[in-house]
CSV table of C-alpha atoms and ligand atoms in Angstrom, one decimal:
chain,number,residue,atom,x,y,z
A,107,MET,CA,-17.2,-3.5,62.8
A,108,THR,CA,-17.8,-4.2,59.2
A,109,ASP,CA,-21.4,-4.1,58.2
A,110,THR,CA,-22.5,-7.6,57.0
A,111,PHE,CA,-25.5,-6.2,55.2
A,112,LYS,CA,-28.8,-8.0,55.4
A,113,GLU,CA,-29.7,-11.5,54.2
A,114,LEU,CA,-30.7,-11.7,50.5
A,115,ASP,CA,-34.4,-10.8,50.4
A,116,HIS,CA,-35.5,-9.1,47.2
A,117,PRO,CA,-39.1,-9.1,45.8
A,118,ALA,CA,-40.2,-12.1,43.6
A,119,ARG,CA,-39.7,-10.4,40.2
A,120,LEU,CA,-41.2,-11.8,37.0
A,121,LEU,CA,-38.2,-11.8,34.6
A,122,MET,CA,-39.7,-11.2,31.1
A,123,GLY,CA,-36.6,-9.9,29.4
A,124,PRO,CA,-34.5,-11.8,26.8
A,125,GLY,CA,-32.7,-13.6,29.7
A,126,PRO,CA,-31.9,-14.2,32.4
A,127,ILE,CA,-35.4,-15.5,33.3
A,128,ASN,CA,-36.9,-17.1,36.4
A,129,VAL,CA,-35.2,-20.3,37.2
A,130,HIS,CA,-37.2,-23.5,37.5
A,131,PRO,CA,-37.6,-24.4,41.2
A,132,ARG,CA,-36.2,-27.9,40.6
A,133,VAL,CA,-33.0,-26.3,39.3
A,134,LEU,CA,-32.7,-24.1,42.4
A,135,ARG,CA,-33.1,-27.2,44.5
A,136,ALA,CA,-30.5,-29.1,42.5
A,137,MET,CA,-28.0,-26.3,43.1
A,138,SER,CA,-28.3,-26.5,46.8
A,139,VAL,CA,-27.3,-30.2,47.2
A,140,GLN,CA,-24.0,-31.0,48.9
A,141,LEU,CA,-20.8,-31.1,46.8
A,142,LEU,CA,-18.7,-34.1,45.9
A,143,GLY,CA,-15.0,-34.3,44.9
A,144,GLN,CA,-14.6,-33.9,41.2
A,145,PHE,CA,-13.0,-37.4,40.8
A,146,ASP,CA,-15.6,-39.1,43.1
A,147,PRO,CA,-17.1,-41.9,41.0
A,148,GLU,CA,-20.6,-40.6,41.9
A,149,PHE,CA,-19.6,-37.2,40.5
A,150,THR,CA,-17.9,-38.5,37.3
A,151,GLY,CA,-21.1,-40.5,36.9
A,152,TYR,CA,-23.1,-37.3,37.0
A,153,MET,CA,-20.7,-35.8,34.4
A,154,ASN,CA,-21.4,-38.8,32.1
A,155,GLU,CA,-25.2,-38.3,32.7
A,156,VAL,CA,-24.8,-34.7,31.7
A,157,MET,CA,-23.2,-35.7,28.4
A,158,ALA,CA,-26.0,-38.2,27.7
A,159,LEU,CA,-28.7,-35.7,28.6
A,160,TYR,CA,-27.3,-32.9,26.4
A,161,ARG,CA,-27.0,-35.3,23.4
A,162,GLY,CA,-30.8,-35.4,23.7
A,163,VAL,CA,-31.2,-31.7,24.1
A,164,PHE,CA,-28.9,-31.0,21.1
A,165,GLN,CA,-30.5,-33.8,19.0
A,166,THR,CA,-27.1,-35.2,18.3
A,167,ALA,CA,-25.1,-38.4,18.5
A,168,ASN,CA,-21.9,-36.4,19.1
A,169,ARG,CA,-19.7,-38.2,21.6
A,170,TRP,CA,-18.2,-34.8,22.6
A,171,THR,CA,-21.2,-33.2,24.3
A,172,PHE,CA,-20.6,-31.7,27.7
A,173,VAL,CA,-20.6,-28.3,29.5
A,174,VAL,CA,-18.0,-25.5,29.7
A,175,ASP,CA,-17.9,-23.8,33.0
A,176,GLY,CA,-18.8,-20.1,32.5
A,177,THR,CA,-21.6,-18.1,30.9
A,178,SER,CA,-22.7,-18.6,27.3
A,179,ARG,CA,-19.8,-16.7,26.0
A,180,ALA,CA,-17.4,-19.1,27.7
A,181,GLY,CA,-18.8,-21.7,25.2
A,182,ILE,CA,-18.4,-19.3,22.3
A,183,GLU,CA,-14.9,-18.4,23.3
A,184,ALA,CA,-13.8,-22.0,23.8
A,185,ALA,CA,-15.2,-23.0,20.4
A,186,LEU,CA,-13.5,-20.2,18.6
A,187,VAL,CA,-10.1,-20.1,20.4
A,188,SER,CA,-9.8,-23.9,20.1
A,189,THR,CA,-10.5,-24.0,16.4
A,190,LEU,CA,-8.9,-20.8,15.1
A,191,SER,CA,-5.2,-20.3,14.7
A,192,PRO,CA,-3.6,-16.9,13.9
A,193,GLY,CA,-4.1,-16.2,10.2
A,194,ASP,CA,-7.0,-18.6,9.7
A,195,ASP,CA,-9.9,-17.4,7.7
A,196,VAL,CA,-13.3,-17.2,9.3
A,197,VAL,CA,-16.6,-16.2,7.7
A,198,VAL,CA,-19.0,-14.6,10.2
A,199,VAL,CA,-22.7,-14.4,9.4
A,200,ASN,CA,-23.7,-11.2,11.0
A,201,ALA,CA,-27.0,-9.5,11.5
A,202,GLY,CA,-27.0,-8.4,15.1
A,203,ARG,CA,-25.0,-7.8,18.3
A,204,PHE,CA,-24.1,-11.5,18.8
A,205,GLY,CA,-22.8,-11.8,15.3
A,206,LEU,CA,-20.5,-8.9,16.0
A,207,LEU,CA,-19.4,-10.7,19.2
A,208,LEU,CA,-18.4,-13.8,17.2
A,209,ALA,CA,-16.2,-11.5,15.0
A,210,GLU,CA,-14.7,-9.7,18.0
A,211,ILE,CA,-13.7,-13.0,19.6
A,212,ALA,CA,-12.3,-14.4,16.2
A,213,GLU,CA,-10.3,-11.2,15.8
A,214,ARG,CA,-8.8,-11.8,19.3
A,215,CYS,CA,-7.7,-15.2,18.0
A,216,ASP,CA,-5.9,-13.2,15.2
A,217,ALA,CA,-8.1,-14.9,12.6
A,218,LYS,CA,-9.0,-13.0,9.4
A,219,VAL,CA,-12.7,-12.2,9.5
A,220,THR,CA,-14.9,-11.9,6.4
A,221,PHE,CA,-18.4,-10.7,7.2
A,222,VAL,CA,-21.5,-11.8,5.4
A,223,GLU,CA,-23.8,-9.0,6.6
A,224,GLY,CA,-27.6,-8.9,7.0
A,225,GLU,CA,-29.7,-6.0,8.1
A,226,TRP,CA,-30.7,-6.1,11.7
A,227,GLY,CA,-34.2,-7.5,11.9
A,228,GLN,CA,-33.6,-9.7,8.8
A,229,VAL,CA,-32.0,-13.0,8.1
A,230,VAL,CA,-28.9,-13.5,5.9
A,231,ASP,CA,-29.3,-15.1,2.4
A,232,PRO,CA,-27.5,-18.5,2.3
A,233,GLN,CA,-26.3,-17.7,-1.2
A,234,ALA,CA,-24.3,-14.8,0.1
A,235,VAL,CA,-22.7,-17.2,2.6
A,236,GLU,CA,-21.9,-19.6,-0.2
A,237,ASP,CA,-20.3,-16.9,-2.3
A,238,ALA,CA,-18.1,-15.8,0.7
A,239,VAL,CA,-17.2,-19.4,1.5
A,240,LYS,CA,-16.2,-20.1,-2.1
A,241,ARG,CA,-14.1,-17.0,-2.3
A,242,VAL,CA,-12.4,-17.2,1.1
A,243,LYS,CA,-12.2,-21.0,1.7
A,244,PRO,CA,-12.4,-20.4,5.5
A,245,ARG,CA,-11.4,-22.9,8.2
A,246,LEU,CA,-14.7,-21.9,10.0
A,247,VAL,CA,-18.0,-20.3,9.4
A,248,ALA,CA,-19.5,-18.8,12.5
A,249,CYS,CA,-23.2,-18.0,12.9
A,250,VAL,CA,-25.8,-17.1,15.5
A,251,HIS,CA,-29.1,-19.1,15.5
A,252,GLY,CA,-31.4,-16.9,17.5
A,253,ASP,CA,-29.9,-13.4,18.0
A,254,THR,CA,-31.8,-11.9,21.0
A,255,SER,CA,-30.5,-8.5,20.1
A,256,THR,CA,-32.8,-8.5,17.0
A,257,THR,CA,-35.3,-11.4,17.9
A,258,ILE,CA,-34.5,-13.0,14.6
A,259,ALA,CA,-33.6,-16.7,14.0
A,260,GLN,CA,-31.3,-17.5,11.1
A,261,PRO,CA,-32.1,-20.7,9.3
A,262,ILE,CA,-29.0,-22.9,9.7
A,263,GLU,CA,-29.7,-26.0,7.6
A,264,ALA,CA,-28.7,-24.4,4.3
A,265,ILE,CA,-25.5,-23.0,5.8
A,266,GLY,CA,-24.6,-26.4,7.2
A,267,GLU,CA,-24.9,-28.0,3.8
A,268,ILE,CA,-22.7,-25.2,2.3
A,269,CYS,CA,-20.0,-25.8,4.9
A,270,ARG,CA,-19.9,-29.6,4.3
A,271,ARG,CA,-19.7,-29.1,0.6
A,272,HIS,CA,-16.8,-26.7,0.9
A,273,ASP,CA,-15.1,-28.4,3.8
A,274,ALA,CA,-15.4,-25.6,6.3
A,275,LEU,CA,-16.3,-26.2,9.9
A,276,LEU,CA,-19.6,-24.6,11.1
A,277,TYR,CA,-19.9,-23.0,14.5
A,278,VAL,CA,-23.4,-22.0,15.8
A,279,ASP,CA,-24.3,-19.9,18.9
A,280,ALA,CA,-27.7,-21.4,20.0
A,281,THR,CA,-27.6,-19.8,23.4
A,282,ALA,CA,-31.0,-18.1,23.1
A,283,THR,CA,-32.9,-21.0,21.3
A,284,LEU,CA,-31.7,-24.2,22.9
A,285,GLY,CA,-34.6,-25.8,24.8
A,286,GLY,CA,-37.1,-23.4,23.2
A,287,MET,CA,-36.8,-23.8,19.5
A,288,SER,CA,-35.5,-26.8,17.6
A,289,VAL,CA,-31.6,-27.0,17.6
A,290,PRO,CA,-31.1,-30.2,15.5
A,291,VAL,CA,-27.3,-30.2,15.5
A,292,ASP,CA,-26.9,-33.4,13.4
A,293,ASN,CA,-29.5,-32.4,10.8
A,294,TRP,CA,-27.9,-29.0,10.5
A,295,GLN,CA,-24.5,-30.7,10.0
A,296,ALA,CA,-23.2,-28.1,12.5
A,297,ASP,CA,-19.7,-29.0,13.9
A,298,ILE,CA,-19.8,-27.0,17.2
A,299,VAL,CA,-22.9,-25.6,18.8
A,300,THR,CA,-22.9,-23.8,22.2
A,301,ALA,CA,-25.5,-22.4,24.5
A,302,GLY,CA,-26.2,-21.3,28.0
A,303,LEU,CA,-28.8,-22.1,30.7
A,304,GLN,CA,-30.4,-18.7,31.3
A,305,LYS,CA,-32.7,-18.5,28.3
A,306,CYS,CA,-35.1,-21.3,27.3
A,307,MET,CA,-33.2,-24.0,29.3
A,308,GLY,CA,-34.7,-22.3,32.4
A,309,GLY,CA,-31.5,-22.2,34.6
A,310,PRO,CA,-29.1,-19.5,35.8
A,311,SER,CA,-26.3,-18.3,33.7
A,312,GLY,CA,-22.9,-19.9,34.5
A,313,SER,CA,-22.8,-23.1,32.5
A,314,ALA,CA,-22.3,-23.4,28.7
A,315,PRO,CA,-23.5,-26.7,27.1
A,316,ILE,CA,-21.4,-27.5,24.0
A,317,THR,CA,-21.5,-30.2,21.4
A,318,ILE,CA,-18.6,-31.0,19.0
A,319,SER,CA,-18.6,-33.2,15.9
A,320,ASP,CA,-15.9,-35.8,15.4
A,321,ARG,CA,-14.3,-33.8,12.5
A,322,ALA,CA,-14.1,-30.7,14.7
A,323,ALA,CA,-12.8,-32.7,17.6
A,324,ASP,CA,-10.1,-34.2,15.3
A,325,HIS,CA,-9.0,-30.7,14.3
A,326,ILE,CA,-9.0,-29.5,18.0
A,327,PHE,CA,-7.0,-32.6,19.1
A,328,SER,CA,-4.5,-31.8,16.3
A,329,ARG,CA,-3.5,-28.9,18.7
A,330,ARG,CA,-3.5,-30.9,21.9
A,331,HIS,CA,-0.8,-30.0,24.4
A,332,VAL,CA,-1.1,-31.6,27.9
A,333,GLU,CA,-0.5,-29.1,30.7
A,334,LYS,CA,3.2,-29.3,31.9
A,335,GLY,CA,2.5,-30.4,35.4
A,336,LEU,CA,0.2,-33.3,34.2
A,337,ALA,CA,2.2,-34.6,31.2
A,338,GLY,CA,3.7,-38.1,31.6
A,339,PRO,CA,6.6,-39.5,29.6
A,340,GLY,CA,5.9,-39.4,25.8
A,341,MET,CA,3.1,-36.9,26.1
A,342,THR,CA,4.4,-34.3,23.7
A,343,GLY,CA,2.2,-31.7,22.1
A,344,ASN,CA,1.3,-31.4,18.5
A,345,GLY,CA,0.3,-28.4,16.3
A,346,ARG,CA,0.0,-24.9,17.4
A,347,ARG,CA,-0.9,-24.6,21.1
A,348,ILE,CA,-4.4,-23.2,21.7
A,349,ALA,CA,-4.1,-19.6,23.0
A,350,SER,CA,-6.2,-20.0,26.1
A,351,ASN,CA,-5.6,-22.5,28.9
A,352,TYR,CA,-9.1,-22.2,30.5
A,353,PHE,CA,-10.9,-22.5,27.2
A,354,ASP,CA,-8.6,-25.2,25.7
A,355,LEU,CA,-11.2,-27.7,24.4
A,356,ALA,CA,-8.5,-30.4,23.9
A,357,MET,CA,-7.7,-30.3,27.6
A,358,ILE,CA,-11.3,-29.9,28.6
A,359,MET,CA,-12.2,-33.0,26.5
A,360,ASP,CA,-9.4,-35.0,28.1
A,361,TYR,CA,-11.0,-34.0,31.4
A,362,TRP,CA,-14.5,-35.2,30.3
A,363,SER,CA,-13.1,-38.4,28.7
A,364,ASP,CA,-12.3,-41.6,30.6
A,365,LYS,CA,-8.8,-40.3,31.0
A,366,ARG,CA,-10.1,-37.7,33.5
A,367,LEU,CA,-7.0,-35.7,33.0
A,368,ASN,CA,-7.3,-32.8,35.5
A,369,HIS,CA,-8.0,-29.4,34.1
A,370,HIS,CA,-10.2,-27.0,36.1
A,371,THR,CA,-12.2,-28.0,39.2
A,372,GLU,CA,-15.7,-28.7,37.7
A,373,ALA,CA,-18.2,-26.1,39.0
A,374,ALA,CA,-20.3,-28.8,40.7
A,375,SER,CA,-23.3,-26.7,41.6
A,376,MET,CA,-23.6,-25.5,38.0
A,377,LEU,CA,-23.2,-29.0,36.7
A,378,PHE,CA,-26.1,-30.0,39.0
A,379,ALA,CA,-28.1,-27.1,37.6
A,380,ALA,CA,-27.3,-28.0,33.9
A,381,ARG,CA,-28.2,-31.6,34.6
A,382,GLU,CA,-31.6,-30.7,36.1
A,383,CYS,CA,-32.4,-28.2,33.3
A,384,ALA,CA,-31.8,-31.0,30.7
A,385,ARG,CA,-33.8,-33.5,32.7
A,386,ILE,CA,-36.8,-31.1,32.8
A,387,VAL,CA,-36.5,-30.3,29.1
A,388,LEU,CA,-36.4,-34.0,28.1
A,389,GLU,CA,-39.2,-35.0,30.6
A,390,GLU,CA,-41.4,-32.4,29.0
A,391,GLY,CA,-40.4,-33.6,25.5
A,392,LEU,CA,-38.7,-31.5,22.9
A,393,GLU,CA,-41.7,-31.1,20.6
A,394,ALA,CA,-44.1,-30.2,23.5
A,395,ARG,CA,-41.6,-27.7,24.8
A,396,PHE,CA,-41.1,-26.0,21.4
A,397,ALA,CA,-44.9,-25.9,21.0
A,398,ARG,CA,-45.3,-24.3,24.4
A,399,HIS,CA,-42.7,-21.6,23.5
A,400,ALA,CA,-44.4,-21.0,20.1
A,401,GLU,CA,-47.8,-20.6,21.7
A,402,ALA,CA,-46.6,-18.2,24.4
A,403,GLY,CA,-44.7,-16.2,21.8
A,404,ALA,CA,-47.8,-16.1,19.5
A,405,ALA,CA,-49.9,-14.9,22.4
A,406,MET,CA,-47.5,-12.2,23.3
A,407,VAL,CA,-47.4,-11.0,19.7
A,408,ALA,CA,-51.3,-11.0,19.5
A,409,GLY,CA,-51.5,-9.1,22.7
A,410,ILE,CA,-48.9,-6.5,21.7
A,411,GLU,CA,-50.6,-5.9,18.3
A,412,ALA,CA,-54.0,-5.6,20.0
A,413,LEU,CA,-52.6,-2.9,22.2
A,414,GLY,CA,-51.9,-0.9,19.0
A,415,LEU,CA,-48.2,-1.6,19.1
A,416,THR,CA,-45.9,-2.9,16.3
A,417,VAL,CA,-43.7,-6.0,16.6
A,418,TYR,CA,-40.2,-5.5,15.3
A,419,GLY,CA,-38.4,-7.4,12.5
A,420,ASP,CA,-39.1,-10.0,9.8
A,421,GLN,CA,-42.0,-11.9,11.3
A,422,ALA,CA,-41.4,-14.9,9.1
A,423,HIS,CA,-38.1,-15.5,10.9
A,424,LYS,CA,-38.9,-14.2,14.4
A,425,MET,CA,-37.7,-16.3,17.3
A,426,THR,CA,-40.8,-17.7,19.0
A,427,ASN,CA,-39.4,-16.9,22.5
A,428,VAL,CA,-38.5,-13.2,22.2
A,429,THR,CA,-40.7,-10.3,20.9
A,430,GLY,CA,-39.3,-6.9,20.0
A,431,VAL,CA,-41.9,-4.2,20.6
A,432,ILE,CA,-41.4,-0.9,18.9
A,433,ALA,CA,-41.7,1.9,21.4
A,434,PRO,CA,-44.5,4.2,20.3
A,435,ALA,CA,-43.8,7.9,19.7
A,436,GLY,CA,-44.4,10.1,22.6
A,437,VAL,CA,-43.7,7.7,25.5
A,438,ASP,CA,-40.6,7.7,27.6
A,439,TYR,CA,-38.8,4.5,26.7
A,440,ASP,CA,-36.8,4.2,30.0
A,441,ARG,CA,-39.7,5.1,32.2
A,442,VAL,CA,-42.0,2.5,30.7
A,443,LYS,CA,-39.4,-0.2,31.5
A,444,ALA,CA,-38.8,1.2,35.0
A,445,ARG,CA,-42.5,1.4,35.8
A,446,MET,CA,-43.0,-2.2,34.7
A,447,ARG,CA,-40.6,-3.0,37.5
A,448,THR,CA,-41.5,-0.5,40.2
A,449,GLU,CA,-45.3,-0.9,39.8
A,450,PHE,CA,-45.6,-4.5,38.8
A,451,GLU,CA,-42.3,-6.3,39.7
A,452,ILE,CA,-41.9,-7.2,36.0
A,453,GLU,CA,-38.6,-6.9,34.1
A,454,ILE,CA,-38.7,-6.4,30.4
A,455,GLY,CA,-35.5,-5.9,28.3
A,456,ALA,CA,-34.1,-2.8,26.7
A,457,ALA,CA,-32.1,-3.1,23.4
A,458,PHE,CA,-28.6,-2.6,22.1
A,459,GLY,CA,-26.7,-0.6,19.5
A,460,PRO,CA,-28.9,0.7,16.7
A,461,LEU,CA,-32.1,-0.5,18.5
A,462,ALA,CA,-31.3,1.1,21.9
A,463,GLY,CA,-34.2,3.3,22.9
A,464,LYS,CA,-36.3,2.0,20.0
A,465,ILE,CA,-37.6,-1.4,21.0
A,466,TRP,CA,-38.3,-3.3,24.2
A,467,ARG,CA,-37.6,-7.0,24.2
A,468,ILE,CA,-40.0,-9.3,25.9
A,469,GLY,CA,-39.0,-12.9,26.5
A,470,THR,CA,-41.4,-15.9,26.9
A,471,MET,CA,-38.9,-18.5,27.9
A,472,GLY,CA,-38.5,-21.5,30.1
A,473,VAL,CA,-41.0,-21.4,33.0
A,474,ASN,CA,-42.2,-18.0,31.8
A,475,ALA,CA,-43.4,-19.4,28.5
A,476,ARG,CA,-46.9,-19.8,29.9
A,477,LYS,CA,-50.3,-18.1,30.1
A,478,HIS,CA,-50.2,-16.3,33.4
A,479,ALA,CA,-46.8,-14.7,32.7
A,480,VAL,CA,-47.9,-13.5,29.3
A,481,LEU,CA,-51.2,-12.2,30.5
A,482,GLN,CA,-49.7,-10.4,33.6
A,483,THR,CA,-47.1,-8.8,31.4
A,484,LEU,CA,-49.6,-7.5,28.9
A,485,ALA,CA,-52.0,-6.2,31.6
A,486,ALA,CA,-49.1,-4.4,33.2
A,487,LEU,CA,-47.8,-3.0,30.0
A,488,GLU,CA,-51.2,-1.7,29.0
A,489,ALA,CA,-51.5,0.2,32.3
A,490,VAL,CA,-48.0,1.7,32.1
A,491,LEU,CA,-48.5,2.8,28.5
A,492,ARG,CA,-51.7,4.5,29.4
A,493,TRP,CA,-50.1,6.3,32.4
A,494,GLU,CA,-47.4,7.4,30.0
A,495,GLY,CA,-49.9,8.9,27.6
A,496,PHE,CA,-50.3,6.2,25.0
A,497,ALA,CA,-54.0,5.3,24.4
A,498,ALA,CA,-53.8,1.5,24.7
A,499,PRO,CA,-57.3,0.0,24.4
A,500,ALA,CA,-58.3,-1.3,27.8
A,501,GLY,CA,-58.3,-5.1,28.1
A,502,ALA,CA,-57.5,-5.7,24.4
A,503,GLY,CA,-54.0,-7.1,24.9
A,504,VAL,CA,-55.0,-9.6,27.5
A,505,ASP,CA,-58.1,-10.6,25.5
A,506,ALA,CA,-56.2,-11.2,22.3
A,507,ALA,CA,-53.5,-13.3,24.1
A,508,ALA,CA,-56.0,-15.3,26.1
A,509,LYS,CA,-57.7,-16.3,22.8
A,510,VAL,CA,-54.4,-17.7,21.6
A,511,PHE,CA,-54.2,-19.9,24.7
A,512,ALA,CA,-57.9,-20.9,24.5
B,780,PLP,C1,-28.1,-14.1,25.6
B,780,PLP,C2,-27.1,-14.5,24.6
B,780,PLP,C3,-25.7,-14.7,24.9
B,780,PLP,C4,-25.3,-14.4,26.3
B,780,PLP,O1,-24.0,-14.7,26.7
B,780,PLP,P1,-23.7,-14.7,28.2
B,780,PLP,O2,-22.2,-14.9,28.3
B,780,PLP,O3,-24.4,-15.9,28.9
B,780,PLP,O4,-24.1,-13.4,28.8
B,780,PLP,C5,-24.9,-15.1,23.9
B,780,PLP,N1,-25.4,-15.3,22.6
B,780,PLP,C6,-26.6,-15.1,22.3
B,780,PLP,C7,-27.1,-15.3,20.9
B,780,PLP,C8,-27.5,-14.7,23.3
B,780,PLP,O5,-28.8,-14.4,23.0
């Protein structure tokens, strides 16, 4: 007989890494409701509600605001493959792992990538972006808002203005900031912005909110080709066909429009999760939510510094919801992270690429952007660091953080 293994029954872990984080209980409940057929009027009603809710979350009037089924990079890939044709120029603003991911995906679209590079831990100068845009005249500029690999948030407004002036489309990956820091899509003049649920939106990964300006939608629809088995008489395609079926935004928008042209089977439980995440965000209020994330982040920084540790990166542009902690000399980087889990059931994040083994990344996002999660994490970190031979002053981290909340 095949072993069926035991029912899922793991310890309740506090997820304080840079995502995924603990899911809001209301979102878990929404995911457990019974399914509906994807053309059921009740269900298409939910789809329309999701569009309306995410207009609020993205601070936009964009008609084309919906979710792509898949993790955050499904949104990224859909945005890039649906706008870029082979040979198109794209300027990638890069100062971290996720900037490199944008370039990698653009290259797979056979676009020509021009980098505007910043050092990890710093932001990129908008003037350098403008110089590149003037020189290259790209179809698209691609940029990350908050790059969790470095904990730094790139100011977008100046880049949006540059893109409008030079008639380039602007794509922004706001996966790590949506619902935690302001993502004012219309004020940014951004054309396509995508995200995920597993960071500040407080949900599981698996659904990628996306918003698309009319001018970006016009460009995408100039490449619309209805799938063969669905096309009626007179439905011929135009432009170069988008290189992915699953991520073809022209087809996905036809599915989310009143036409309801079938594409994939909407991932209903993820749609319910995305809907509940947005309801929670808007009920709390955007400003209150951003303030809560800023306060929790400030408390984490105060606690880390009081423990005698150094926070990584340009503090003037640090994301409020992730803190990079430079591992002090003499402690075992991996063992500190492991003991946070084995002794305290707390997960913190490691780092990638040039920062691997050098900084831990601690998130304060969604339901975990609150006092008890910050204080528990600091108390645990202090103990683990002492066990590993680093003389963290007893109680100092918790005291400093508690003061920020007081
Ligand atoms: C976390 C993160 C992602 C994650 O993508 P997934 O496909 O959901 O794993 C993408 N972009 C940024 C900027 C992130 O911080």
